[in-house]
Tab-separated table of C-alpha atoms and ligand atoms in Angstrom:
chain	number	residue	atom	x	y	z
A	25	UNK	CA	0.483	-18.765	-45.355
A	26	UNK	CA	2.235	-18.141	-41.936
A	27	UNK	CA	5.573	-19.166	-41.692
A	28	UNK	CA	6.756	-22.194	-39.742
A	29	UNK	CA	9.023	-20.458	-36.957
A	30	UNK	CA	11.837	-22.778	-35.502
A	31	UNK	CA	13.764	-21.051	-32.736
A	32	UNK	CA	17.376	-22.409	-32.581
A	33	UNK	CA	18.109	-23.154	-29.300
A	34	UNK	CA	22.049	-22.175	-29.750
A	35	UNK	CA	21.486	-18.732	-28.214
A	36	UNK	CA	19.336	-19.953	-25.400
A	37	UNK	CA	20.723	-19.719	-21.904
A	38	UNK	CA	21.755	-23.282	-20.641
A	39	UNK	CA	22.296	-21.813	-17.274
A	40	UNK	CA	18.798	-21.684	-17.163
A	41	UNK	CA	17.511	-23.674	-19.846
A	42	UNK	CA	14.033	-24.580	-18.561
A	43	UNK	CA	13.060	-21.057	-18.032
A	44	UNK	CA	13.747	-20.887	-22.028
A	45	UNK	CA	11.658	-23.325	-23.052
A	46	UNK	CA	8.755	-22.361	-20.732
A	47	UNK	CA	8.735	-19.550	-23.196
A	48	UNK	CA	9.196	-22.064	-26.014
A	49	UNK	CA	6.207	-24.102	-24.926
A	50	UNK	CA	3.909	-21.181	-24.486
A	51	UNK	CA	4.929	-19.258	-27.465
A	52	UNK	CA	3.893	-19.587	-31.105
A	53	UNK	CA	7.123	-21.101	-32.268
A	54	UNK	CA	6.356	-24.453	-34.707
A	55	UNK	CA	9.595	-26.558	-34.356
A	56	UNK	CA	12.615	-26.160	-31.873
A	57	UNK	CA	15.647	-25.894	-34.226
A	58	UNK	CA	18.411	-28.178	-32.503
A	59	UNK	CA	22.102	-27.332	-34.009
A	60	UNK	CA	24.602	-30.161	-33.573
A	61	UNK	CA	27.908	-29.215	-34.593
A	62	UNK	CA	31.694	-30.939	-34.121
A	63	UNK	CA	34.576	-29.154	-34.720
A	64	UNK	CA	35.323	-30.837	-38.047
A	65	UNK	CA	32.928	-29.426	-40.498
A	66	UNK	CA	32.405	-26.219	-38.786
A	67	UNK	CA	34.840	-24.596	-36.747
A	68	UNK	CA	33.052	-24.510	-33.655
A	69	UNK	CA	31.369	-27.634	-31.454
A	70	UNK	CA	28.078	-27.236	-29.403
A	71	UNK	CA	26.128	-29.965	-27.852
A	72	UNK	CA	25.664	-33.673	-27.987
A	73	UNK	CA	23.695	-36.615	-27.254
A	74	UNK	CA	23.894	-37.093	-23.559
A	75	UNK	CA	23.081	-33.647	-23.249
A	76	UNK	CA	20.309	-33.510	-25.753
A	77	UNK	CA	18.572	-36.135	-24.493
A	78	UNK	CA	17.581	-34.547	-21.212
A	79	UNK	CA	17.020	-31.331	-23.577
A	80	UNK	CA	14.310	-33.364	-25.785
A	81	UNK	CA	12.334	-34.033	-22.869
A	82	UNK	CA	11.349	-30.518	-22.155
A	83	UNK	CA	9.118	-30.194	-24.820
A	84	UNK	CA	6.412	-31.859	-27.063
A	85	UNK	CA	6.496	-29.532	-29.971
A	86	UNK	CA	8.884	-31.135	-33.419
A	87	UNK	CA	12.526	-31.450	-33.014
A	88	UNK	CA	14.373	-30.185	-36.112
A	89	UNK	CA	17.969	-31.325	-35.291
A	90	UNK	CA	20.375	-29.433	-37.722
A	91	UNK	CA	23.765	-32.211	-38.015
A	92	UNK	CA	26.866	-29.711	-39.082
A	93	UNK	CA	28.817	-32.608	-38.221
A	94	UNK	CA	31.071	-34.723	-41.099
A	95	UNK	CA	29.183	-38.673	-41.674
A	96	UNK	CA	25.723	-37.759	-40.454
A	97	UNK	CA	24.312	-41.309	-41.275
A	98	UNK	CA	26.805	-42.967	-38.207
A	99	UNK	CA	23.937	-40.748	-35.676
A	100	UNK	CA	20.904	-41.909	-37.183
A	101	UNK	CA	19.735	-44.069	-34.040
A	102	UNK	CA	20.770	-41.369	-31.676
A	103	UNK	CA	18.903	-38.579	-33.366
A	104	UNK	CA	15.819	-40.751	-34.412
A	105	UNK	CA	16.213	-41.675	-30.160
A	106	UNK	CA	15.532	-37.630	-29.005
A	107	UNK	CA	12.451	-37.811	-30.616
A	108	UNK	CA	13.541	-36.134	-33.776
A	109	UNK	CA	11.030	-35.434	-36.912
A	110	UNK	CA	13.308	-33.824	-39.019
A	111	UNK	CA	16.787	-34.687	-39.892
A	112	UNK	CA	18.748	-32.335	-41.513
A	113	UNK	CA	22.227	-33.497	-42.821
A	114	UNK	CA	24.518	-31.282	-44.926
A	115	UNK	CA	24.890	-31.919	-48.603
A	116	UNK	CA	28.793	-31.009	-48.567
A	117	UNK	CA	29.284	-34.075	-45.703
A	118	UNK	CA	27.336	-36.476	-47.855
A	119	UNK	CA	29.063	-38.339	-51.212
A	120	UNK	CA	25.837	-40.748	-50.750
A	121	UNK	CA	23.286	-38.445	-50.095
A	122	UNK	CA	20.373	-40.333	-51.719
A	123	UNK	CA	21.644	-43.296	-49.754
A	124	UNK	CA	21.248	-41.397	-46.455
A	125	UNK	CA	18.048	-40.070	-47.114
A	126	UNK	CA	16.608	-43.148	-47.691
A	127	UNK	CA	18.137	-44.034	-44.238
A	128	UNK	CA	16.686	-41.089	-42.684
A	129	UNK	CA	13.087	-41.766	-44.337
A	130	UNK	CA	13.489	-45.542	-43.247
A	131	UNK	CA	14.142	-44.851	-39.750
A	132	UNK	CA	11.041	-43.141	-39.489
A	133	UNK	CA	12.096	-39.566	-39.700
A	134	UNK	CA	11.254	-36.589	-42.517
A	135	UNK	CA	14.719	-36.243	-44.342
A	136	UNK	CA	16.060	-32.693	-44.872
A	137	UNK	CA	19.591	-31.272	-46.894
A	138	UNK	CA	21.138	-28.639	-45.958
A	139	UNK	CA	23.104	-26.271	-48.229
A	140	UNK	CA	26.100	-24.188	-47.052
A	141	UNK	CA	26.075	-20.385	-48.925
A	142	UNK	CA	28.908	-21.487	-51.299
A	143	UNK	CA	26.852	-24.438	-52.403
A	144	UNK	CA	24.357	-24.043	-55.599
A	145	UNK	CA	20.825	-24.446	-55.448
A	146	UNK	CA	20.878	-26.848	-58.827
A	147	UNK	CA	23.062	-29.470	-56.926
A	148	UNK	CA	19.666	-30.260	-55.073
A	149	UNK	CA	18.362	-30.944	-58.542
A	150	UNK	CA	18.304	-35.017	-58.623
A	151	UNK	CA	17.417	-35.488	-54.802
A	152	UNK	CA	14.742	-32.515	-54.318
A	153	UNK	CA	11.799	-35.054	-55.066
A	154	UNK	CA	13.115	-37.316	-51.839
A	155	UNK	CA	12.919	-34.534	-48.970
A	156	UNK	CA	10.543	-33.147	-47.046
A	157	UNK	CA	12.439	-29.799	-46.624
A	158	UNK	CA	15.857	-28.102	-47.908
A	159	UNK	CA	17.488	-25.903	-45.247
A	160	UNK	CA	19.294	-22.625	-46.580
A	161	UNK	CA	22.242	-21.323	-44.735
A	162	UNK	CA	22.225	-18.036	-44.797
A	163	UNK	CA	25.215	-17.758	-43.434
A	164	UNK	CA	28.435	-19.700	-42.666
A	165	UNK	CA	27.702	-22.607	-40.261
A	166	UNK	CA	29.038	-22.331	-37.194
A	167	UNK	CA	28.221	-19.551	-34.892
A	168	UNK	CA	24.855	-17.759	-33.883
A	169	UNK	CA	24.312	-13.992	-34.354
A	170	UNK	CA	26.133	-13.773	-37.436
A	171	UNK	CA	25.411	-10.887	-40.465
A	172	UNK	CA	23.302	-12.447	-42.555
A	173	UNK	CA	23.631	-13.549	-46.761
A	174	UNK	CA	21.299	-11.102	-48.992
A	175	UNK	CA	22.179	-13.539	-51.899
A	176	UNK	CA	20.060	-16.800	-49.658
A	177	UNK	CA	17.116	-14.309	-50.701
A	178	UNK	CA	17.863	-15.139	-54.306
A	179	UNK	CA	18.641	-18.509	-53.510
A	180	UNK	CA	14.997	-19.053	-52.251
A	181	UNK	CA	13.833	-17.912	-55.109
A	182	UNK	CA	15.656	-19.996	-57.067
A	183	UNK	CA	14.378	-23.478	-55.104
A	184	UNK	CA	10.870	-21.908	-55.426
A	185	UNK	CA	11.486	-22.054	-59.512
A	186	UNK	CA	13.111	-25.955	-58.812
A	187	UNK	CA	10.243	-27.076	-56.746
A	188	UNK	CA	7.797	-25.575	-59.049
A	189	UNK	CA	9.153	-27.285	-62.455
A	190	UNK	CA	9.318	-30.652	-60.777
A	191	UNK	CA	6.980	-33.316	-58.373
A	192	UNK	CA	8.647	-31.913	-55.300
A	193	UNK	CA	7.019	-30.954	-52.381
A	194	UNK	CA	10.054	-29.758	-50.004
A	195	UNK	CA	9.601	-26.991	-47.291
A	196	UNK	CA	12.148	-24.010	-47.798
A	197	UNK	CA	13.624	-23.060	-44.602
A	198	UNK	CA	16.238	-20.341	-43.713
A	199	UNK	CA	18.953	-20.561	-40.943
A	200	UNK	CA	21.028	-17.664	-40.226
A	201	UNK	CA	20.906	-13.705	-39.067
A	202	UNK	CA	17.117	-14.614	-39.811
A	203	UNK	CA	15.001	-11.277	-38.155
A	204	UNK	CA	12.061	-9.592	-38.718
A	205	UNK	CA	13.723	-7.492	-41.815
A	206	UNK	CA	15.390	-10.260	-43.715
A	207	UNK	CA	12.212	-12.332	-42.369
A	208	UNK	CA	10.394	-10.968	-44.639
A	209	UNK	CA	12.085	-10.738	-47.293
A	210	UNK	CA	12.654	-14.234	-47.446
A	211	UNK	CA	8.895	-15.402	-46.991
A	212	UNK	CA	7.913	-12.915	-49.800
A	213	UNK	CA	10.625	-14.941	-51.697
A	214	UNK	CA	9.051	-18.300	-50.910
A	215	UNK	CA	10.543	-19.085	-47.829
A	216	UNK	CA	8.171	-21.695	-45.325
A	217	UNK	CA	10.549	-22.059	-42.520
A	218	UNK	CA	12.610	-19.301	-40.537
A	219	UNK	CA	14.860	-20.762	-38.411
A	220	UNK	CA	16.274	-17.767	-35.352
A	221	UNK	CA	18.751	-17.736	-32.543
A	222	UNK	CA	19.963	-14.118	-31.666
A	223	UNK	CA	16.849	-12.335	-33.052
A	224	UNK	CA	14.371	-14.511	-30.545
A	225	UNK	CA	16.933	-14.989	-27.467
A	226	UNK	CA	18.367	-11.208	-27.311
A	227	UNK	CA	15.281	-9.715	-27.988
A	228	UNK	CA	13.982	-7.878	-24.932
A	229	UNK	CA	10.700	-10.204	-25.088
A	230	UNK	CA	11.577	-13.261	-27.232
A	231	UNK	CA	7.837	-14.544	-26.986
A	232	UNK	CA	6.544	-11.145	-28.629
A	233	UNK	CA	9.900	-11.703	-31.336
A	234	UNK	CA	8.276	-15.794	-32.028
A	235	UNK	CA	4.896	-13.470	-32.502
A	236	UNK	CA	6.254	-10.968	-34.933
A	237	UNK	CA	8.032	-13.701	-36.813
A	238	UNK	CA	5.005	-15.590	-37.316
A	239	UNK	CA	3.503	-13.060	-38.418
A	240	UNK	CA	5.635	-10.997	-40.418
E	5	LIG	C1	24.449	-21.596	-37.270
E	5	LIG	C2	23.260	-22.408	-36.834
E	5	LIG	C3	22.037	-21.590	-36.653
E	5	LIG	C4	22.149	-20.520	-35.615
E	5	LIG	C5	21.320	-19.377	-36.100
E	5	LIG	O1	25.454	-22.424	-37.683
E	5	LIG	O2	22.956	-23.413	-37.770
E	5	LIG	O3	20.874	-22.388	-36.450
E	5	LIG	O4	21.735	-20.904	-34.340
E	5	LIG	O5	21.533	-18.308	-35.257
E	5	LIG	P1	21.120	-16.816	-35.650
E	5	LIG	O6	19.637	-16.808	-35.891
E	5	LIG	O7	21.508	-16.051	-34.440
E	5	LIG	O8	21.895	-16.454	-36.883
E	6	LIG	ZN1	20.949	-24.451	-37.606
């Protein structure tokens, strides 16, 4: 099976963003992979809703909005309001996390976790039957174009095994330093979702890059 390909629109070029996503639209890319960060759970801050929504507009394909932001569950209505499908929350801002799942699922969006590098795959072990996909950092949160984790290739592996020994039917997608090289690796390793900033915008022609990821 191909791989779903979500280009992160981090590394796009907001000076010019609708020349970006004329290439988004025409490419082979699945989802557009929409990072929301704040300062406070990762050291950096990006974009946010007044900005986003004019961003959502420019294309029909599935929003995958990517919350690196402490209390996820106060933006529920504002992320479910861009258009979103998935939600993806982090499981280290989230005491409740069942509770905000259920939140996510009842405001009609698919509910995904997302687990920083430090955090073990078995934590995901009483929730993985409630989402619809578990996100992999593969690097620190934060920044695009970082060196990316060789351990998150183990780490797939090991949510393949969880998946498999239980009624869960979660996507596994990867976010960070994702390219064709440690693309591979991680779809041989059971990975359905590649998430890439730096390796689709600084590529000479990021439409052929979409094309090679999808078909690794
Ligand atoms: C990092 C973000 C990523 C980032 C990936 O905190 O969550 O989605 O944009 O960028 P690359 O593919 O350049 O590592
Ligand atoms: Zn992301």
């Amino acid at each position: 099976m191909k791989p779903i390909i979500a280009p992160s629109i981090l590394s796009a070029n907001f000076g010019h963003l609708e020349q970006d996503f004329e290439m988004l639209n025409r490419s082979e890319s699945d989802w557009i992979h929409v990072d929301i960060m704040d300062g406070v759970f990762v050291p950096n801050i990006s974009f946010g809703f007044p900005v986003l929504k004019h961003v959502a507009r420019m294309t029909d394909k599935p929003l995958d909005v990517h919350l690196m932001i402490v209390q996820p569950e106060k933006f529920i209505n504002e992320v479910k309001a861009l258009g979103t499908k998935v939600m993806n929350v982090h499981y280290e801002c989230c005491p409740h996390l069942h509770r905000v799942v259920q939140q996510i699922r009842e405001a009609g969006m698919e509910p995904g976790v997302t687990i920083n590098p430090s955090t073990p795959v078995s934590m995901l072990q009483d929730i993985i039957e409630e989402l619809y996909v578990v996100q992999v950092m593969s690097v620190n949160p934060g920044f695009g174009g970082q060196k990316f984790i060789p351990h998150s290739v183990e780490k797939v592996r090991q949510l393949r095994d969880l998946i498999s020994q239980t009624n869960a039917k979660a996507l596994i997608e990867v976010d960070g330093g994702v390219n064709l090289s440690t693309g591979a690796r991680l779809v041989e390793a059971g990975a359905d979702v590649l998430v890439a900033g730096n390796a689709i915008f600084a590529a000479p022609d990021p439409e052929l890059a979409i094309h090679q990821l999808k078909n690794l």
